[in-house]
Coordinates of C-alpha atoms in Angstrom, one line a residue:
X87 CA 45.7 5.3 -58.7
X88 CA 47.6 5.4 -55.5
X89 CA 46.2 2.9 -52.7
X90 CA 44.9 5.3 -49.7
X91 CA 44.8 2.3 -47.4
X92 CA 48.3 2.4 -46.1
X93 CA 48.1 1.1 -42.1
X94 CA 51.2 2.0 -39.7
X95 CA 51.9 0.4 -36.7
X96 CA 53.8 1.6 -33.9
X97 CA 58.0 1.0 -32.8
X98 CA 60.3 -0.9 -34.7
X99 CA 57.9 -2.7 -36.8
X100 CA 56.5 0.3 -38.3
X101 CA 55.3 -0.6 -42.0
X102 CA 56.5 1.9 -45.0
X103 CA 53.3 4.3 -45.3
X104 CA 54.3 4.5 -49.1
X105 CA 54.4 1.2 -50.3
X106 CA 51.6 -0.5 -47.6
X107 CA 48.6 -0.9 -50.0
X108 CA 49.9 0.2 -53.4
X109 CA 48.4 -0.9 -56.7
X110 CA 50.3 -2.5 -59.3
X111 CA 49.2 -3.5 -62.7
X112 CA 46.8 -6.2 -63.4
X113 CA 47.5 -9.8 -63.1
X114 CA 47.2 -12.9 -65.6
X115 CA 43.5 -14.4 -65.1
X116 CA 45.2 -17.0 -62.5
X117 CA 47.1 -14.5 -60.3
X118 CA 47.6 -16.0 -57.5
X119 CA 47.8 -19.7 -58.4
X120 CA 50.8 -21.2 -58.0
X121 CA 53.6 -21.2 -60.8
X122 CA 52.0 -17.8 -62.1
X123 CA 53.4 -14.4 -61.4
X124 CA 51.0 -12.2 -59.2
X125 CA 52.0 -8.9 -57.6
X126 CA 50.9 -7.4 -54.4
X127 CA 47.9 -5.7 -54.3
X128 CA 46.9 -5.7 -58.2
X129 CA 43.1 -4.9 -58.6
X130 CA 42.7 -8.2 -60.5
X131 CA 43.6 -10.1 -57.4
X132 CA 41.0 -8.5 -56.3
X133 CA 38.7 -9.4 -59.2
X134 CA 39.7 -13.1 -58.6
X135 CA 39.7 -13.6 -55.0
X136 CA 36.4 -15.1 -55.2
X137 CA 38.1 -18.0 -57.0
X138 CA 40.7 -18.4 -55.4
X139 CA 41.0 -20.2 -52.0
X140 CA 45.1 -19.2 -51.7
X141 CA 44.5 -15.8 -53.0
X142 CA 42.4 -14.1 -50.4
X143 CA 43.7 -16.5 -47.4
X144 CA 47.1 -14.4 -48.1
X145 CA 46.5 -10.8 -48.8
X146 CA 43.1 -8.8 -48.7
X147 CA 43.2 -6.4 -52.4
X148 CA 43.0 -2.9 -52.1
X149 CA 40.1 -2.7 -54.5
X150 CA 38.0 -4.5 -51.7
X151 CA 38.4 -2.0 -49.3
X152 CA 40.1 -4.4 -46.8
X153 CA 42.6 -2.8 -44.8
X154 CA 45.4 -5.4 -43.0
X155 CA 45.7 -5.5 -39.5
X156 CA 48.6 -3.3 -38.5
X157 CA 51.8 -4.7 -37.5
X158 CA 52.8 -3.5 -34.0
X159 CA 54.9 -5.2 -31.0
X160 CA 52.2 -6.6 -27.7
X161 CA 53.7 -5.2 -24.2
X162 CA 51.9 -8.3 -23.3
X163 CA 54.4 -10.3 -25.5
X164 CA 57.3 -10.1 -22.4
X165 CA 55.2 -11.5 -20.2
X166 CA 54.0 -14.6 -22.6
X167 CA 58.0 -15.8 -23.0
X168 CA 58.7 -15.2 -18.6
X169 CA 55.9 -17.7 -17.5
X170 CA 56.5 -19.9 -20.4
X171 CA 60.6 -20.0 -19.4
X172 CA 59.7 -20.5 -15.7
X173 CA 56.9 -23.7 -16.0
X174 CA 59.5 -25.3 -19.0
X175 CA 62.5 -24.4 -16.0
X176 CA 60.0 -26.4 -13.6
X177 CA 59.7 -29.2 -15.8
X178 CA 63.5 -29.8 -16.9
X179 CA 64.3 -29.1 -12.7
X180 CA 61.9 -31.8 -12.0
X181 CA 63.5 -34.6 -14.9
X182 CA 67.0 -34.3 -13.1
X183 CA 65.9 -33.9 -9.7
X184 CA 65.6 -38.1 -9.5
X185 CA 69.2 -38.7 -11.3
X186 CA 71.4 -36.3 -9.8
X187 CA 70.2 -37.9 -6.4
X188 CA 70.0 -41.7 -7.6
X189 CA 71.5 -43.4 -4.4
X190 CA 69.5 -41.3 -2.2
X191 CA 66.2 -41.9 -4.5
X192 CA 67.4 -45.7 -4.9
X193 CA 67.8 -46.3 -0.6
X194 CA 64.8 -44.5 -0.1
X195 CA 62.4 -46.5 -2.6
X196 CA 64.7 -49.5 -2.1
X197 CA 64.8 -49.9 -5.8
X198 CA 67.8 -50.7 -8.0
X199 CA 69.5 -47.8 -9.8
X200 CA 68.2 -49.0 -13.3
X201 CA 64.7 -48.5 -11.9
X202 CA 65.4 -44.8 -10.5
X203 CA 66.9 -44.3 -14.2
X204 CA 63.6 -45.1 -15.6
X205 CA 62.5 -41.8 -13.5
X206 CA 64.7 -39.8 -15.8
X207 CA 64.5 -42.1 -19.2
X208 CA 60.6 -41.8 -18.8
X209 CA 60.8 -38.3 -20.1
X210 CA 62.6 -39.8 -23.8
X211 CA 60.3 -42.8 -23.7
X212 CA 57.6 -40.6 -23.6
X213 CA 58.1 -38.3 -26.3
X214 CA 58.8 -39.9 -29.4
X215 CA 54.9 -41.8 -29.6
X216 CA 53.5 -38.6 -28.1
X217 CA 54.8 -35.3 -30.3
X218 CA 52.2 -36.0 -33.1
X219 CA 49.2 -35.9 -31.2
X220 CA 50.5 -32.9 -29.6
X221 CA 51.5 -31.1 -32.5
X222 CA 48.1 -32.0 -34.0
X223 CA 46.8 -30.0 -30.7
X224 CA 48.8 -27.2 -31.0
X225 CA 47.9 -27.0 -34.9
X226 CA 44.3 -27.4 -34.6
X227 CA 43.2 -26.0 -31.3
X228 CA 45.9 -23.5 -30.3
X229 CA 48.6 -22.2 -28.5
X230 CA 46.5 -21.2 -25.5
X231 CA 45.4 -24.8 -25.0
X232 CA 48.9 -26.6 -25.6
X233 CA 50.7 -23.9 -23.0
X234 CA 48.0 -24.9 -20.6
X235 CA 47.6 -28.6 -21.0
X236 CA 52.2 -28.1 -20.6
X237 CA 52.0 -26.3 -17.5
X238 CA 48.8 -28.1 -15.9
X239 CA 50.6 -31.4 -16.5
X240 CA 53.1 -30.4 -14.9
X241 CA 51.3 -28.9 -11.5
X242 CA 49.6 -32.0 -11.4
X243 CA 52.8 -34.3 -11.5
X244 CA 54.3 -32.0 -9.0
X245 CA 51.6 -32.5 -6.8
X246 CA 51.1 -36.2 -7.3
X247 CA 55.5 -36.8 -5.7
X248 CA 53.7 -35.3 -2.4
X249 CA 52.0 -37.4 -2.0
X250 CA 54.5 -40.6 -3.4
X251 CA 57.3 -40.2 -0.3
X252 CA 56.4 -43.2 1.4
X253 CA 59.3 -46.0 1.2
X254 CA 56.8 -48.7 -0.7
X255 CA 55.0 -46.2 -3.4
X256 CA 58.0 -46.4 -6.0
X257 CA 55.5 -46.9 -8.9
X258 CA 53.0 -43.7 -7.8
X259 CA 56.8 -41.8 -8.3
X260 CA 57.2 -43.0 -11.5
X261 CA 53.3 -42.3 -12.3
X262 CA 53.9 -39.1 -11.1
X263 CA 57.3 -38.3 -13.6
X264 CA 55.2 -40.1 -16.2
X265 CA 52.7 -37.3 -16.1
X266 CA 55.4 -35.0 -15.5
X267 CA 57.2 -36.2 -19.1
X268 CA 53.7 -36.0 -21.0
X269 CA 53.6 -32.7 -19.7
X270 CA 57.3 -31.9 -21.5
X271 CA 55.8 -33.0 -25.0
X272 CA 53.2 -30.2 -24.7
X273 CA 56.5 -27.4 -23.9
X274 CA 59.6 -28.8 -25.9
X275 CA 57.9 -27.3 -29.2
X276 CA 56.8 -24.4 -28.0
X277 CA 59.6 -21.6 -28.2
X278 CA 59.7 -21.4 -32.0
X279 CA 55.7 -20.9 -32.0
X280 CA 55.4 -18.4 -29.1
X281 CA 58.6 -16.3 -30.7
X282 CA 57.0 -16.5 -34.3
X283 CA 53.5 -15.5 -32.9
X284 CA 54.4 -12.9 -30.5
X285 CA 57.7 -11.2 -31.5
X286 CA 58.8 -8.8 -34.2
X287 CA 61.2 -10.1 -37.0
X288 CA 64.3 -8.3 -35.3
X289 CA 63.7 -10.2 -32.0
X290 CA 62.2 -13.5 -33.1
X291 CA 65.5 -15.3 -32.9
X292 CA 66.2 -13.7 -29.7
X293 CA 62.9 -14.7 -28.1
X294 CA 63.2 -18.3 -29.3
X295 CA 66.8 -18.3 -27.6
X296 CA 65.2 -17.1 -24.2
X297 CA 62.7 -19.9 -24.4
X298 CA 65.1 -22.4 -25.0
X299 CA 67.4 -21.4 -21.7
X300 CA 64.3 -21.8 -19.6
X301 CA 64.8 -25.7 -20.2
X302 CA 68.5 -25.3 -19.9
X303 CA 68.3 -23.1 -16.4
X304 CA 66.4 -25.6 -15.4
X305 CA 68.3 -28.8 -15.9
X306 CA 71.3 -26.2 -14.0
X307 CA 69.4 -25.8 -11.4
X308 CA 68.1 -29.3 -10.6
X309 CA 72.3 -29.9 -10.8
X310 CA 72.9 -27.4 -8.0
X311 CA 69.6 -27.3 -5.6
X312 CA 68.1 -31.4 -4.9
X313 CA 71.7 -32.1 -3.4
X314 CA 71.2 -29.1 -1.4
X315 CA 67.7 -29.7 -0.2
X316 CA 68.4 -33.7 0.3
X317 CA 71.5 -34.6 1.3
X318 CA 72.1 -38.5 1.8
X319 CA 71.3 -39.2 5.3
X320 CA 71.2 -43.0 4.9
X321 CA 71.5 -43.6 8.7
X322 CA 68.0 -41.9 9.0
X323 CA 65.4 -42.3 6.6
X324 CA 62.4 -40.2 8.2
X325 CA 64.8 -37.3 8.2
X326 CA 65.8 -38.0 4.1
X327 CA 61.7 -38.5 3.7
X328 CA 61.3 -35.2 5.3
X329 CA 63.7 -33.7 3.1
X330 CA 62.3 -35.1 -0.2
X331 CA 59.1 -33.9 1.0
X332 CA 60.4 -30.2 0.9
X333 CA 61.7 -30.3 -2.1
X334 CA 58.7 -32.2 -3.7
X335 CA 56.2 -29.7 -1.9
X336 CA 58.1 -26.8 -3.2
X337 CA 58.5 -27.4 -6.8
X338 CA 54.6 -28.2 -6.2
X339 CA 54.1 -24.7 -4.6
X340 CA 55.6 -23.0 -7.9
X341 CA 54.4 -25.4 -10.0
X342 CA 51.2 -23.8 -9.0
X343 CA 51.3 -20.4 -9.1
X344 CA 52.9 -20.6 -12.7
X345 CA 49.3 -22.6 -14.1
X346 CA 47.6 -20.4 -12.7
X347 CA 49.5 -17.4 -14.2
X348 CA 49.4 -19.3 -17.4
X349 CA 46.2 -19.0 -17.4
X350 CA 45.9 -15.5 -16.9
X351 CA 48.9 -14.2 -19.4
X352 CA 48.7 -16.2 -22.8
X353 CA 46.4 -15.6 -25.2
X354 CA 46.0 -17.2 -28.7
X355 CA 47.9 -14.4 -30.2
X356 CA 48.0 -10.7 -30.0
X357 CA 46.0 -8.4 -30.8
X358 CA 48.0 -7.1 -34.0
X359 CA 50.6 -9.3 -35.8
X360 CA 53.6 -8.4 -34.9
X361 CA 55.2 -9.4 -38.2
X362 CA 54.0 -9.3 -42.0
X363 CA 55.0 -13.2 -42.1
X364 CA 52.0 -13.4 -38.9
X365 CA 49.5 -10.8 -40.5
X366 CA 49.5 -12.8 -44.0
X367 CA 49.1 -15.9 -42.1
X368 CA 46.4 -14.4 -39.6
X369 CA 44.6 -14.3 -42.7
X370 CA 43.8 -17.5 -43.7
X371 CA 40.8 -19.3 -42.5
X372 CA 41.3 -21.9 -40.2
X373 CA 39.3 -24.2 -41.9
X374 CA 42.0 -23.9 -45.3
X375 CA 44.6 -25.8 -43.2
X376 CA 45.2 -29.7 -42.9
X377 CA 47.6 -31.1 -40.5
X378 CA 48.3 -34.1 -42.0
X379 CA 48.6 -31.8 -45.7
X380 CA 51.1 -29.7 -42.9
X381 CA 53.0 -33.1 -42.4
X382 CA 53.5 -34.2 -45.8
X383 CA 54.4 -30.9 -47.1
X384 CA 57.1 -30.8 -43.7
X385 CA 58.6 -34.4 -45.2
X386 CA 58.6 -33.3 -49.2
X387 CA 60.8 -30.0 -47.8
X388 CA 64.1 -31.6 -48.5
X389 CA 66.1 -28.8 -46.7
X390 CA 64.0 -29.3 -43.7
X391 CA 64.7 -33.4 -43.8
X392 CA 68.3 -32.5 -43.7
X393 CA 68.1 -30.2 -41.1
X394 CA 66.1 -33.1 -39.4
X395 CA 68.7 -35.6 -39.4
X396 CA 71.5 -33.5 -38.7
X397 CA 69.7 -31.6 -36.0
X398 CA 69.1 -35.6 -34.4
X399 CA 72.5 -35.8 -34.4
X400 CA 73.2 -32.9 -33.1
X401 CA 71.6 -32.6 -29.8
X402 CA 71.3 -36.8 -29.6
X403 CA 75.2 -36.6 -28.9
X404 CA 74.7 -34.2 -26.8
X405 CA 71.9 -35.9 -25.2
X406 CA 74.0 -39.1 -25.1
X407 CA 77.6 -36.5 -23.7
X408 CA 75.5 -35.4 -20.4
X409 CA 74.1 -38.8 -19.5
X410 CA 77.3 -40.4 -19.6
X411 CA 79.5 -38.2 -18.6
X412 CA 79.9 -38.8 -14.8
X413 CA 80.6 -42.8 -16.1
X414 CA 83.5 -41.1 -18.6
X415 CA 85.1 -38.7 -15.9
X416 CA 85.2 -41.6 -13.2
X417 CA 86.8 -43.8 -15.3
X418 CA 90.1 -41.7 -15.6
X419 CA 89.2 -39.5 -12.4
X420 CA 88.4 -42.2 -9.6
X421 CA 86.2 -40.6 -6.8
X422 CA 85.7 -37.2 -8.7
X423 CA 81.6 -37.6 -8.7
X424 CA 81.4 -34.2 -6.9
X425 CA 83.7 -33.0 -10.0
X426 CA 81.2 -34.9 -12.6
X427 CA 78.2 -32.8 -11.4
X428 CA 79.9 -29.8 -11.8
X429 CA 81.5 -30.3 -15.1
X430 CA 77.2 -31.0 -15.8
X431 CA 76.7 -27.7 -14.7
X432 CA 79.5 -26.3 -16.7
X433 CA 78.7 -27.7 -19.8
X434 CA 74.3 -26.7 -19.2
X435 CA 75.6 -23.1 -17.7
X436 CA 78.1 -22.5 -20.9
X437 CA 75.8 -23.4 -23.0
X438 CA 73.3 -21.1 -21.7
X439 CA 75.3 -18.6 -22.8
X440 CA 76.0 -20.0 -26.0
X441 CA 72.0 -19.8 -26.4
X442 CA 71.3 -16.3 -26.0
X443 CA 74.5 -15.7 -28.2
X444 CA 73.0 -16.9 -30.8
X445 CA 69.7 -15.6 -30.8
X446 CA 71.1 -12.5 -30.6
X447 CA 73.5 -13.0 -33.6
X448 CA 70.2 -14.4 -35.6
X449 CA 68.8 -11.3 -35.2
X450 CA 71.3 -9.3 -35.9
X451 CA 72.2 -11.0 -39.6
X452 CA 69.9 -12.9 -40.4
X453 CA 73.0 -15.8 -41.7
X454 CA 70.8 -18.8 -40.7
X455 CA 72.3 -21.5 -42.8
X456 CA 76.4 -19.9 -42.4
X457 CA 75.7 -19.4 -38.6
X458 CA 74.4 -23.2 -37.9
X459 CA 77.3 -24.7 -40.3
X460 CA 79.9 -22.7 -38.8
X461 CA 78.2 -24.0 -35.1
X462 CA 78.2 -27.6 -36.2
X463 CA 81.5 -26.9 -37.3
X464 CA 83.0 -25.6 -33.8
X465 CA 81.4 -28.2 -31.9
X466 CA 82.9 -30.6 -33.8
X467 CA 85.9 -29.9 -33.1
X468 CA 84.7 -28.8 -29.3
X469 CA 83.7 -33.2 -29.0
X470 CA 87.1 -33.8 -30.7
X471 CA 89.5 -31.4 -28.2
X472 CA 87.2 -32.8 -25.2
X473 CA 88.1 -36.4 -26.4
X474 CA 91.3 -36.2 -26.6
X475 CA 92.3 -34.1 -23.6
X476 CA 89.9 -36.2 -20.9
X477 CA 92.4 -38.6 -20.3
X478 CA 95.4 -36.5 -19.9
X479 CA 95.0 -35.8 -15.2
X480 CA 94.1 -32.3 -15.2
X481 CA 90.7 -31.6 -14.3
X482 CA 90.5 -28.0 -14.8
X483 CA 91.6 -28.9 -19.0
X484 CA 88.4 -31.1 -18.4
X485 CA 86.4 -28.0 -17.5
X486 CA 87.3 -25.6 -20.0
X487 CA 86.9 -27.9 -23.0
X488 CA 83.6 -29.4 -21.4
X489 CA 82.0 -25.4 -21.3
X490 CA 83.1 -24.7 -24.8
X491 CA 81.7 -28.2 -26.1
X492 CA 78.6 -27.3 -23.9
X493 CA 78.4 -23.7 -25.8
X494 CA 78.4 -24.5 -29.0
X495 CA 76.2 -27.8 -28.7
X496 CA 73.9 -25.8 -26.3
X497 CA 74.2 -22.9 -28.5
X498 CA 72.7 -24.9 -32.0
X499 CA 69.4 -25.7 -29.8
X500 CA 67.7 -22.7 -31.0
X501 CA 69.7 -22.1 -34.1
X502 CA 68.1 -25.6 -35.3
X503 CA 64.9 -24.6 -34.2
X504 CA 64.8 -21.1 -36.2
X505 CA 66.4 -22.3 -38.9
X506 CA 63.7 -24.8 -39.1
X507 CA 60.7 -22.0 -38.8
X508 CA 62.7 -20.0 -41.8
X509 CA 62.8 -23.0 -44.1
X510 CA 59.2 -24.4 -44.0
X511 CA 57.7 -20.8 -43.1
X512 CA 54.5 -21.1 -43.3
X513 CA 53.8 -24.7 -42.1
X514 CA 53.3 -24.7 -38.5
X515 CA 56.5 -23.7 -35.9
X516 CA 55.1 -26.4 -33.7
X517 CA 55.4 -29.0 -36.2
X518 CA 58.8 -28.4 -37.2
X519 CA 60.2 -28.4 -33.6
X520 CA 58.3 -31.2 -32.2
X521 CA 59.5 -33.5 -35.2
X522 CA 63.2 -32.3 -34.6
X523 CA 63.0 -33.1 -30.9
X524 CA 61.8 -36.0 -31.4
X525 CA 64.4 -36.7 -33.7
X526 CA 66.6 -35.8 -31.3
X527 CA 65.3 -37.6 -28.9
X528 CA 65.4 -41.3 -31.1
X529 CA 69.3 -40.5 -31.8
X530 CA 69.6 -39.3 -28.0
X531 CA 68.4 -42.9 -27.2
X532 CA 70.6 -44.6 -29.5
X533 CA 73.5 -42.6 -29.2
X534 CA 73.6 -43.2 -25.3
X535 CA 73.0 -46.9 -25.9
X536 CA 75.8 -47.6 -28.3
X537 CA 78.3 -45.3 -26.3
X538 CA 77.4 -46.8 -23.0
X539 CA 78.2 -50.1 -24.8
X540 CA 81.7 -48.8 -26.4
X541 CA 82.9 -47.0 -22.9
X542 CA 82.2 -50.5 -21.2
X543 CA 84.0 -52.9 -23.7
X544 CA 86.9 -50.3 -24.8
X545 CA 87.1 -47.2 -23.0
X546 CA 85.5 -43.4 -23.1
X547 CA 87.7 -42.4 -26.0
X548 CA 86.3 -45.1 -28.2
X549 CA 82.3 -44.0 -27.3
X550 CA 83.3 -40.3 -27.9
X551 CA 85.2 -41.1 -31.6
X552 CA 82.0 -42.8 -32.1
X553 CA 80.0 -39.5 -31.3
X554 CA 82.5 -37.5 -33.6
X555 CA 81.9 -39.5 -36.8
X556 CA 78.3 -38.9 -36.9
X557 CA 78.7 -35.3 -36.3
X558 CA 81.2 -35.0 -39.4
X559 CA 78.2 -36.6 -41.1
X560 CA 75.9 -34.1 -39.5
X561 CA 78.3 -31.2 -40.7
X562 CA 78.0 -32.6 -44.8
X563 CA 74.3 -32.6 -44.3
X564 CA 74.3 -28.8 -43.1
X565 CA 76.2 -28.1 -45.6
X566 CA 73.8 -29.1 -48.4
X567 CA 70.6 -27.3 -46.5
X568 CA 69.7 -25.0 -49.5
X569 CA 69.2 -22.1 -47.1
X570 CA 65.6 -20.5 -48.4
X571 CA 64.5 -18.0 -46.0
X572 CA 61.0 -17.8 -46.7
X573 CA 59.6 -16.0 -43.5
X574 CA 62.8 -13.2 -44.0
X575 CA 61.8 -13.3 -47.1
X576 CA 57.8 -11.9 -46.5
X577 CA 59.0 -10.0 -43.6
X578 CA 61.4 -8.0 -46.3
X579 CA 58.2 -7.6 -48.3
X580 CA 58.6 -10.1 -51.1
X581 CA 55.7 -12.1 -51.8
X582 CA 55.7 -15.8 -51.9
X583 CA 52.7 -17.5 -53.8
X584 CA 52.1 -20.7 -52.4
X585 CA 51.8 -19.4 -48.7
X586 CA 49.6 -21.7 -47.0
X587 CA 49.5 -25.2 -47.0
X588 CA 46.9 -26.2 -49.5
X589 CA 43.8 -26.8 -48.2
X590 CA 42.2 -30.3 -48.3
X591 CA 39.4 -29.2 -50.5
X592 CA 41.4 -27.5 -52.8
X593 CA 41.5 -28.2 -56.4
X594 CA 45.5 -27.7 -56.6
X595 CA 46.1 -29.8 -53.5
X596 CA 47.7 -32.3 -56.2
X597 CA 49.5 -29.4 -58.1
X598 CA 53.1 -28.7 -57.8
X599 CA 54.3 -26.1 -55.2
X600 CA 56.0 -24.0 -57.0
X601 CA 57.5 -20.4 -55.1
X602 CA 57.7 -17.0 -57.4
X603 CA 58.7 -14.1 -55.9
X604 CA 57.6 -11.0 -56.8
X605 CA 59.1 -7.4 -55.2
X606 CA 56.1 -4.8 -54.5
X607 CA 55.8 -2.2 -56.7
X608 CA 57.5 0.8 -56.4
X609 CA 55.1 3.1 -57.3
X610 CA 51.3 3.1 -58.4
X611 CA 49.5 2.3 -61.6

C-alpha cells in the first residue's frame, strides 16, 4: 500500500511528494540495528520501534501514523547569521585593537611590549583549556544559551576597558580582554552549528562561509580603525586617554545593542528543519545523546583525526604568518611598519574573499575532500612563492603574493570546518569545530614560537621553509581523508543506520558502528 503521509515543504527544499513516506517491504527482526539492512519506512520498523532506542530516534514509520516535520527554509534564518557575524566582528575587532596599537597601549599603561602582547596572546591562552566545557554547553544546553553567553561576554568585556583607561589599571585591561577571550570560545564554533541548524543543504556551506568572514571583517577592521581613532600622541597623554576612551566606549555602545538583539533573534532552532539531515536528527530524544559517547566517537573517526591535524597546521601557520609578519617585512624593508599593516589587511581582506568563494563553490558541488586538497595544495605553493619573493625590494611583489597566500589560507577556514560537519555528521557541529580550533590554536602557538626563534637566529626565509614543510605534511594527510559524506548523503535521501551517537544506556553502546546504506524505495509494497 502506498504511504498517504507524504509532507511538502515550501522553496528549494521542497521534499518529493512521491517518495516522502513510502512503504517498502518488511525488515529482518533487527531492522534498524546496526550492521543489518533496514529500509526507510518498512512497516516492521514500525513493529520494532518499541525495541529499539536508534530506530525510532531516526525516523517515525508510516504504520504509526507519525508524519515528519516538513522541511522548509526560516525567513528568520537571515537574521540568525547577521547578528551572529556582527558580535563574532566585535570580538576579533576587539583582540587586535591592543596589538596594532602596541606603543601607544605600551606608553599609556607604561608597560613593556611583551605585557601589551599578553592583551592579544590572552585570546590563544584562553582557548585551548576552555573549548570542552563549552562544547559540552553548546551540546547539552543549546545554541540559544552558547550564542548568548558569546555575545554577553563580550558586552561585558567591552564595558569593563571603560572603565580600565587610567595610566596605573593595566591588569583591569587585561581582566577585561580576559573576559573578552572567554567570550571567543563560546563564538569560534559556532558557524558550522548555526549553518547546519538553520540553512538548507544548497546554502549550508555558504552560510558557514559568511560566519566565518564575520571573524575575519573584524580582525580587518581593527587593522584600519584603532589607528584612526588613537593616533600616538605621546607628548600628551590625557588627549591619547581621551582617545582610547572613544574607541573603548564605542565598541561598548555596539557591543550592546548586538546582546540585546541576540537575545531577541536566535532561537534553539527553527520551527521546521530546514534539511532531512536536521529533521532525522530533531528526532531523537535528547536524553539518547552522551557528550563524552560524542567525543570518543569524534576521536575513533579516523578521517576526522586527519582532518584535525592537518587542519592545525593549516590555520596554525597562518596563525603564526600574521603575527610575525610585520618582524619578517622589517627585516628586509627597514621603516615599512605602515606597509606591514597593510600587507595585514591585504592578506585578512583577500582572504575574505577567498571565504565566501568557497562556500559558494561547496554549495555548488558538493567536492568536499577534492576542493580542500586542491586548497591545501595552492596555498602551499602561495607560502612557498611568498617566501621566496620577500626578500627580492619590491613591495608591491610582497602585496600580491601576500593576498593570494591570504586567499587560499583564509579560504580553507570554512572548507575545514564543513568538511568536518560532512565527515562525522551526526555528532555535534560544535564539537567538531571547537576541537579543530583548538587544534589550531596549539599549532598557532607553536608554530609562532619556533618561527620567531628561526627568523631571530637565521633570517625570515628559514622560519617560513619551516612553515612549508609542515604544510607538505598537512597536504599527505588530506590526501588520505577517506571523503564520506554522511550529511550529503541523508540529505540525497539515503539512509544511514547508525545515526545517532549511541546512547549511554544503550545495549549496543559496545557494538561496532557499522554504516549500511540503503536507497528508498522506488515504489510501494
Amino acid at each position: 500500500m502506498a504511504g498517504d503521509g507524504a509532507v511538502a515543504g515550501d522553496g528549494a527544499e521542497e521534499e518529493d511528494e512521491e517518495g516522502e513516506m513510502l512503504a517498502g517491504p518488511p525488515l529482518q527482526p533487527n531492522g534498524f540495528l546496526p550492521g543489518k539492512e533496514a529500509e526507510r519506512g518498512s512497516h516492521a520498523a514500525g513493529a520494532d520501534a518499541g525495541a529499539l532506542p536508534e530506530a525510532q530516534a531516526m525516523l517515525p514509520s508510516p504504520g504509526s501514523g507519525v508524519a515528519r516535520a516538513p522541511i522548509r527554509l526560516s525567513r528568520r534564518r537571515l537574521a540568525v547569521l547577521a547578528v551572529f557575524s556582527l558580535y563574532s566582528l566585535v570580538n576579533a575587532f576587539q583582540w587586535i585593537q591592543y596589538s596594532i596599537l602596541s606603543s601607544v597601549f605600551a606608553h599609556f599603561y607604561r608597560a613593556s611590549y611583551s605585557r601589551v602582547d599578553w592583551l592579544s596572546m590572552v585570546y590563544m591562552v584562553a582557548y585551548v583549556p576552555l573549548i570542552l566545557p563549552a562544547t559540552w554547553l553548546l551540546d547539552t544546553r543549546g545554541l540559544r544559551l552558547t550564542a548568548l553567553l558569546g555575545s554577553g561576554l563580550n558586552c561585558l568585556g567591552a564595558w569593563l576597558k571603560c572603565a580600565s583607561v587610567r595610566q596605573d589599571l593595566y591588569p583591569l585591561t587585561l581582566l577585561a580582554q580576559t573576559v573578552c577571550a572567554v567570550a571567543q570560545v563560546f563564538i569560534l564554533g559556532l558557524p558550522s552549528r548555526i549553518a547546519a541548524v538553520w540553512f538548507g543543504p544548497k546554502e549550508v556551506s555558504t552560510a558557514c562561509a559568511v560566519a566565518v568572514l564575520g571573524n575575519q571583517l573584524g580582525t580587518a577592521i581593527g587593522f584600519l580603525l584603532p589607528p584612526v581613532l588613537v593616533p600616538n600622541t605621546v607628548d600628551d597623554i590625557d588627549l591619547m586617554g581621551h582617545n582610547i576612551s572613544i574607541m573603548f566606549y564605542g565598541t561598548a555602545a555596539v557591543s550592546t545593542v548586538l546582546f540585546l538583539l541576540t537575545g531577541f533573534v536566535f532561537d534553539e532552532k527553527p520551527k521546521f528543519p530546514p534539511s532531512q539531515a536536521q529533521a532525522v536528527l530533531q528526532d531523537i530524544p535528547p536524553e539518547d545523546y552522551s557528550y563524552k559517547q560524542s567525543i570518543i566517537n569524534l576521536f575513533r573517526n579516523i578521517p576526522f583525526v586527519l582532518l584535525l591535524i592537518s587542519y592545525g597546521m593549516m590555520t596554525g601557520a597562518f596563525y603564526s604568518v600574521s603575527t610575525l609578519l610585520n618582524q619578517m617585512i622589517v627585516t628586509y624593508y627597514m621603516g615599512e611598519e605602515v606597509n606591514a599593516g597593510r600587507i595585514g589587511l591585504t592578506l585578512v581582506v583577500a582572504g575574505m574573499v577567498g571565504s565566501i568563494i568557497c562556500g559558494l563553490w561547496l554549495d555548488y558541488t558538493k567536492t568536499y575532500k577534492q576542493t580542500t586538497l586542491i586548497v591545501y595544495i595552492l596555498s602551499f605553493v602561495g607560502m612557498t612563492i611568498f617566501t621566496f619573493t620577500l626578500d627580492i625590494g619590491n613591495l608591491v611583489i610582497v602585496f600580491v603574493t601576500g593576498g593570494v597566500l591570504g586567499f587560499f589560507m583564509t579560504g580553507y577556514l570554512p572548507l575545514g570546518f564543513e568538511f568536518a560537519v560532512e565527515i562525522t555528521y551526526p555528532e555535534s557541529e560544535g564539537t567538531s569545530s571547537g576541537l579543530l580550533n583548538a587544534s589550531a590554536q596549539i599549532f598557532g602557538i607553536l608554530f609562532t614560537l619556533v618561527q620567531g626563534k628561526l627568523i631571530t637566529v637565521y633570517d625570515p626565509r628559514a622560519g617560513n621553509l619551516f612553515l612549508c614543510a609542515w604544510m607538505f605534511v598537512g597536504i599527505i594527510l588530506t590526501a588520505l581523508i577517506k571523503s564520506d559524506l554522511r550529511r550529503h548523503t541523508v540529505n540525497s535521501g539515503i539512509l544511514i543506520t547508525d545515526l545517532k551517537a549511541v546512547p549511554v544506556d544503550s545495549p549496543t553502546e559496545h557494538e561496532k558502528n557499522n554504516t549500511v546504506l540503503k536507497k528508498q524505495p522506488e515504489s510501494a509494497m
